[in-house]
Short mmCIF file of C-alpha atoms and ligand atoms in Angstrom, two decimals:
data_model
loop_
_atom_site.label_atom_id
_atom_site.label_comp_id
_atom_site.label_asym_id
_atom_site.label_seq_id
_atom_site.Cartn_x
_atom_site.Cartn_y
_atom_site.Cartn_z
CA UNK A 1 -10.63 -18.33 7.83
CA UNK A 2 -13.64 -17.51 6.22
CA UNK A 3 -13.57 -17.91 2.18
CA UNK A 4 -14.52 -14.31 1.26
CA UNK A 5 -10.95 -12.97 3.56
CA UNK A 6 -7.91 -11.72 1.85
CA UNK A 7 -6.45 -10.79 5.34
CA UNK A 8 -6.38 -12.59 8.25
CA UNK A 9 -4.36 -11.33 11.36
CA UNK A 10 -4.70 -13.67 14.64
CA UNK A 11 -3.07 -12.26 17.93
CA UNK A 12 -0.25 -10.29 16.25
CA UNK A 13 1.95 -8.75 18.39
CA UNK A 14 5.13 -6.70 17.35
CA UNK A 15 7.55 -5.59 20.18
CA UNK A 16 10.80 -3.34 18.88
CA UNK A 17 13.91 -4.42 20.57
CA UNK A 18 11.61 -5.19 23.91
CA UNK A 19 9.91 -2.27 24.29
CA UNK A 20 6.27 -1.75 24.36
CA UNK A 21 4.31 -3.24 22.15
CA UNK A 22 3.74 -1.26 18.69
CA UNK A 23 0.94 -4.14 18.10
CA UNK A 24 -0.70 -5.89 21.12
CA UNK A 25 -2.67 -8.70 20.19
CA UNK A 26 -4.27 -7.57 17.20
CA UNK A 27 -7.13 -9.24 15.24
CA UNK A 28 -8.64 -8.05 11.97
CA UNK A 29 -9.71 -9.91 8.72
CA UNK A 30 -10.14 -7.59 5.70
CA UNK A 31 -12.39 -9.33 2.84
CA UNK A 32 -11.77 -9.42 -0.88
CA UNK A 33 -13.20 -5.90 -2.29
CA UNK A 34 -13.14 -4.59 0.55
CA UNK A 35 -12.04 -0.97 1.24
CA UNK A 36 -10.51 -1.05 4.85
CA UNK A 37 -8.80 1.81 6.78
CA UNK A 38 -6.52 2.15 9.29
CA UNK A 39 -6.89 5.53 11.64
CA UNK A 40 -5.14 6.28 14.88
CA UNK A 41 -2.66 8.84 16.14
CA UNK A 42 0.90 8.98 15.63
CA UNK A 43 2.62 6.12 16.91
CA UNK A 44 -0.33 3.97 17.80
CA UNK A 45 1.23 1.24 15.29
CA UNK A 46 -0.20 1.93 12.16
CA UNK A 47 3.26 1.94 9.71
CA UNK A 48 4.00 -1.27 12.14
CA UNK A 49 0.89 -2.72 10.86
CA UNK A 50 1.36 -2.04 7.29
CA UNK A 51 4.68 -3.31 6.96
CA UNK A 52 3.65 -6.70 8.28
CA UNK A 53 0.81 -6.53 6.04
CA UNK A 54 3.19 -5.83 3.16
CA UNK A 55 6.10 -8.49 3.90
CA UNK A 56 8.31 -5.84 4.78
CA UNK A 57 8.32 -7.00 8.31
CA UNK A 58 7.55 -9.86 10.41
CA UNK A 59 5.35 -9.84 13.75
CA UNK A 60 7.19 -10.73 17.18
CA UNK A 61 3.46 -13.59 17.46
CA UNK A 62 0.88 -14.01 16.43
CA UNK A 63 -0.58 -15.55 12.56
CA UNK A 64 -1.08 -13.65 9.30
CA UNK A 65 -3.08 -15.22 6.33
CA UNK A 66 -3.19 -13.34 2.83
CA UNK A 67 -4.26 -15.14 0.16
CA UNK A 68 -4.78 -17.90 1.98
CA UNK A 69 -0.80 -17.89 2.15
CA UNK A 70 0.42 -18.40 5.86
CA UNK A 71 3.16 -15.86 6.14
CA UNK A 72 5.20 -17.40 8.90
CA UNK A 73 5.59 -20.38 6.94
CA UNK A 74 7.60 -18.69 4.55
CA UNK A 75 11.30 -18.02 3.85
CA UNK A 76 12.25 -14.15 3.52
CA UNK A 77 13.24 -14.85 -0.15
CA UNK A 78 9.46 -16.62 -0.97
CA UNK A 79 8.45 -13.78 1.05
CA UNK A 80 9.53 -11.10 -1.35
CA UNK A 81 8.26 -13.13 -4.37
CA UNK A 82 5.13 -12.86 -2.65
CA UNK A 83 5.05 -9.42 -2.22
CA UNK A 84 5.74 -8.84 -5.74
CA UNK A 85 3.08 -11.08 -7.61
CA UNK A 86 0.65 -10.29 -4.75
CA UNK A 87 0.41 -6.82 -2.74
CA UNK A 88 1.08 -2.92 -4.43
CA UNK A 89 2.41 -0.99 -1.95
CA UNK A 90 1.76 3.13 -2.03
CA UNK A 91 3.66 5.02 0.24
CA UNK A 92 3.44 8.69 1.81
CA UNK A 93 7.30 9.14 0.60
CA UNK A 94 7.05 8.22 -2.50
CA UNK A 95 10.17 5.94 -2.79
CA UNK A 96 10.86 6.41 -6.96
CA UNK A 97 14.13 5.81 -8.24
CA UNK A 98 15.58 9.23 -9.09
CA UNK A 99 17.40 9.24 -12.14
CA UNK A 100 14.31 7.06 -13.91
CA UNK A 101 11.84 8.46 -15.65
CA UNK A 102 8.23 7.73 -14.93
CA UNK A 103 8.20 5.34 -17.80
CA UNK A 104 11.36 3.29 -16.26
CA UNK A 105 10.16 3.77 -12.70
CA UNK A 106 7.04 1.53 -13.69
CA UNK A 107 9.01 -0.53 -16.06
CA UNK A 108 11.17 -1.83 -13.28
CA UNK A 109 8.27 -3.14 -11.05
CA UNK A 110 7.15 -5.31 -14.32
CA UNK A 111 11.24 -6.04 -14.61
CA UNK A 112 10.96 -6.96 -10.77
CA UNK A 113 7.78 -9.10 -11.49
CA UNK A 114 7.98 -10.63 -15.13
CA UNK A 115 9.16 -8.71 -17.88
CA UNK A 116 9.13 -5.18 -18.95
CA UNK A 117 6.44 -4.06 -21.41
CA UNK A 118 6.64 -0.29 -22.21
CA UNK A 119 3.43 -0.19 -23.70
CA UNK A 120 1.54 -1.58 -20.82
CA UNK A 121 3.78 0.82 -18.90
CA UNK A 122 2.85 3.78 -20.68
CA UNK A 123 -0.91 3.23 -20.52
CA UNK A 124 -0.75 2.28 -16.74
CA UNK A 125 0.56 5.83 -16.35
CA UNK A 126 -1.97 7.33 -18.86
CA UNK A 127 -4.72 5.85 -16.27
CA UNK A 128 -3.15 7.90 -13.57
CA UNK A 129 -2.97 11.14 -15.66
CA UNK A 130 0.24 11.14 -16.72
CA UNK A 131 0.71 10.88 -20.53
CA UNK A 132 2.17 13.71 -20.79
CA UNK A 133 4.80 13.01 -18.54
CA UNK A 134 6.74 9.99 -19.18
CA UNK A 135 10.03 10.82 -19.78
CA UNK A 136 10.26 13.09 -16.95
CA UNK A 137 12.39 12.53 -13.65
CA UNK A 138 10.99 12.33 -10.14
CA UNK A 139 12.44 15.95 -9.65
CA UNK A 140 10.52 17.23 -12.74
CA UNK A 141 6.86 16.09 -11.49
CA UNK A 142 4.92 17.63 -9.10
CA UNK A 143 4.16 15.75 -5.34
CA UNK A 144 0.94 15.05 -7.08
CA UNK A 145 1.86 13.61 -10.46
CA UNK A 146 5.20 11.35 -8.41
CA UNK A 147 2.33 10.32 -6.18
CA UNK A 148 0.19 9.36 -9.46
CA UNK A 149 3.33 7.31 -10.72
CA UNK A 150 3.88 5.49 -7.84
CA UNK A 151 -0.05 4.62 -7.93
CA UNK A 152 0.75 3.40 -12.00
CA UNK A 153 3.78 1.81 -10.31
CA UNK A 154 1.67 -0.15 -7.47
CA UNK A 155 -1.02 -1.33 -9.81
CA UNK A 156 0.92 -2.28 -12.81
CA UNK A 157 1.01 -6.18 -12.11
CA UNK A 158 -2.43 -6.25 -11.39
CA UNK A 159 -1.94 -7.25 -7.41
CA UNK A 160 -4.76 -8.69 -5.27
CA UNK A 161 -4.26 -6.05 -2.28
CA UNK A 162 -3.03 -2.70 -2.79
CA UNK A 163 -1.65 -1.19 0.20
CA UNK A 164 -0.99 2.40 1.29
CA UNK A 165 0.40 4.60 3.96
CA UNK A 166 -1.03 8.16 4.23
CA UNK A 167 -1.10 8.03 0.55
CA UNK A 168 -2.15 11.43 0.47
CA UNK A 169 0.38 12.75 3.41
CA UNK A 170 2.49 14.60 1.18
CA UNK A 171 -0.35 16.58 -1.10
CA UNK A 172 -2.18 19.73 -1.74
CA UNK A 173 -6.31 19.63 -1.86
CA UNK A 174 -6.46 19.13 -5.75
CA UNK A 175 -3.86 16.12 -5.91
CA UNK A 176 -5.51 14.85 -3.08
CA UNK A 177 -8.88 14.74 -4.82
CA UNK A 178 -7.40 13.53 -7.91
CA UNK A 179 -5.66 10.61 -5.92
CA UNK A 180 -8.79 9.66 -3.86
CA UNK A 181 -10.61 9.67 -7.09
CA UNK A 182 -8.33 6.67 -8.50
CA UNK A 183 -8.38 4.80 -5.28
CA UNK A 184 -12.23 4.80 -5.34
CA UNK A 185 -12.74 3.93 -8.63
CA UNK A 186 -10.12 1.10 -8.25
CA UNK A 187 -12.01 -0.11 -5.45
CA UNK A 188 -15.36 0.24 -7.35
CA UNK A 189 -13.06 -2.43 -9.86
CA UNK A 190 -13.30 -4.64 -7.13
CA UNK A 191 -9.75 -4.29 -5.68
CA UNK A 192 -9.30 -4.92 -2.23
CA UNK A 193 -7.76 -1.62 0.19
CA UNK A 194 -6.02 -1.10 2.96
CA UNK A 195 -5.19 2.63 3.91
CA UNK A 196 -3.34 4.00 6.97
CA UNK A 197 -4.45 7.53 7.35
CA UNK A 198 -4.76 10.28 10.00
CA UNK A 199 -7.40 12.09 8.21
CA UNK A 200 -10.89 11.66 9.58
CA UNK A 201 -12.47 12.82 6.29
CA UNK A 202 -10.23 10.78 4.03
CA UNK A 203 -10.23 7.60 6.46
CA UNK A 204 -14.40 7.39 6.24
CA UNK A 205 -14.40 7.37 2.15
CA UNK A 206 -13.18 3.54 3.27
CA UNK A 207 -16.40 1.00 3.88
CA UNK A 208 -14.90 0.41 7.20
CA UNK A 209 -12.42 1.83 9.62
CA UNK A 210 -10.14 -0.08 12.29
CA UNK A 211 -8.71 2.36 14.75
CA UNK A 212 -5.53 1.73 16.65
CA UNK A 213 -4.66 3.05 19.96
CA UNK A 214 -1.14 1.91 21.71
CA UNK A 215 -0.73 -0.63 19.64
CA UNK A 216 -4.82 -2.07 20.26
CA UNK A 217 -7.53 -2.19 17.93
CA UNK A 218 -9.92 -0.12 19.65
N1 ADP B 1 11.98 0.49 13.76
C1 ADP B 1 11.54 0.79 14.99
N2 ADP B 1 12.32 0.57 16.09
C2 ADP B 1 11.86 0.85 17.34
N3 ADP B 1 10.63 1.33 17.60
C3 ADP B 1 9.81 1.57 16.56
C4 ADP B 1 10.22 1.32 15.21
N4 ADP B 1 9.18 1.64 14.37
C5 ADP B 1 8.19 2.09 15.17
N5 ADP B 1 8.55 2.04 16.47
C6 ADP B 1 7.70 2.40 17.63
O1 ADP B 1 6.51 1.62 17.54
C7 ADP B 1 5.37 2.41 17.84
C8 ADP B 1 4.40 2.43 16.65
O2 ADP B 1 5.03 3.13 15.58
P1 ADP B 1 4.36 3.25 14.12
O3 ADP B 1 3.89 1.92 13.69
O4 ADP B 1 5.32 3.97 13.24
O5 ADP B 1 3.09 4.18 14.43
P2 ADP B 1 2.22 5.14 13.48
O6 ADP B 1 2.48 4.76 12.06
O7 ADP B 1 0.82 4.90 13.92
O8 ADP B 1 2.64 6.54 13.78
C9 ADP B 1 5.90 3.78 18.23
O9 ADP B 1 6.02 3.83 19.63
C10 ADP B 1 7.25 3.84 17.57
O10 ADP B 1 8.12 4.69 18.27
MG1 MG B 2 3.08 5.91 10.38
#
């Protein structure tokens, strides 16, 4: 592995209860700073891809290297820690505890990771927009500003990858632009990116795209 890679996948293959392959021998290496993403239609393995990438899930062969970590090598338990200290994960559902406000939402990842600091908190979510939100509830935000939290949420212990699925999936135009925005400027921070989308327009804003097809980096 080459010093500059954060990412590393050799061969991986993922096969669902025996089926077809949702990954077929894929390689990629993504390098630190780097703004990477992931296009292909539905069900070419994409989600498959990112879950592996995040710890979520494991590949059926095949080696991953993040961090210079060996993920195989590691117990599901050392495996979470990981995923905590190392990766924040965006998703297209945006996965925020409902009766938390925005404050506690992003709170609980530092919980999760260290120890909760609501000041820190509360300026993590001023980055994203959101200062005059705080106290509200998932179901008192717009798509936009829960997507914004869960961006706050992601970044708030300062990971080394940042990870998202269709991170814009769920929004109008504006939040959309107001979401890019933050991604680009965090990767102009030097944060490394990986981004599963569908959307040609959105996908080439990354420096480099890998496309999936059945499974195959094409
Ligand atoms: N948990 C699962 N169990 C069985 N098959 C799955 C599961 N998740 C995904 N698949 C299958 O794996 C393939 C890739 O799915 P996915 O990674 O979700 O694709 P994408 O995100 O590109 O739409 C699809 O054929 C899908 O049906
Ligand atoms: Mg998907």
């Amino acid at each position: 592995m080459s010093a500059a890679s954060l990412i590393e996948l050799r061969d991986v293959s993922k096969y669902y209860d025996g089926n077809v392959a949702a990954l077929d021998h894929v390689n990629f290496e993504v390098a630190k700073g780097e703004w990477v993403s992931i296009m292909g239609p539905s069900g070419s393995g994409k989600t498959t891809l990112l879950n592996i990438l995040s710890c979520l899930d494991r590949p059926t062969s095949g080696s991953i290297t993040v961090a210079g970590m060996d993920l195989a090598e590691m117990t599901a338990a050392e495996l979470v820690r990981f995923r905590r200290e190392t990766i924040g994960l965006i998703f297209q559902q945006f996965h925020l505890i409902p009766y938390l406000s925005a404050l506690e939402n992003v709170m609980l990842a530092q919980y999760f990771h260290s120890m909760a600091d609501e000041a820190e908190a509360a300026d993590a979510l001023r980055r994203v927009g959101l200062e005059d939100r705080l106290r509200h509830l998932p179901s008192q935000l717009s798509g936009g500003e829960q997507q914004r939290v869960c961006i706050a949420r992601a970044l708030i212990n300062q990971p080394r990858l940042i990870l998202a699925d269709e991170p814009t999936g769920n929004l109008d135009h504006e939040n959309e632009e107001r979401v890019m925005s933050i991604l680009n400027d965090l990767h102009r921070e030097g944060n490394t990116l990986v981004m599963v989308t569908h959307d040609q327009e959105i996908g080439e804003m990354a420096q480099r795209i890998v496309r999936l097809k059945h499974g195959r980096v094409v």
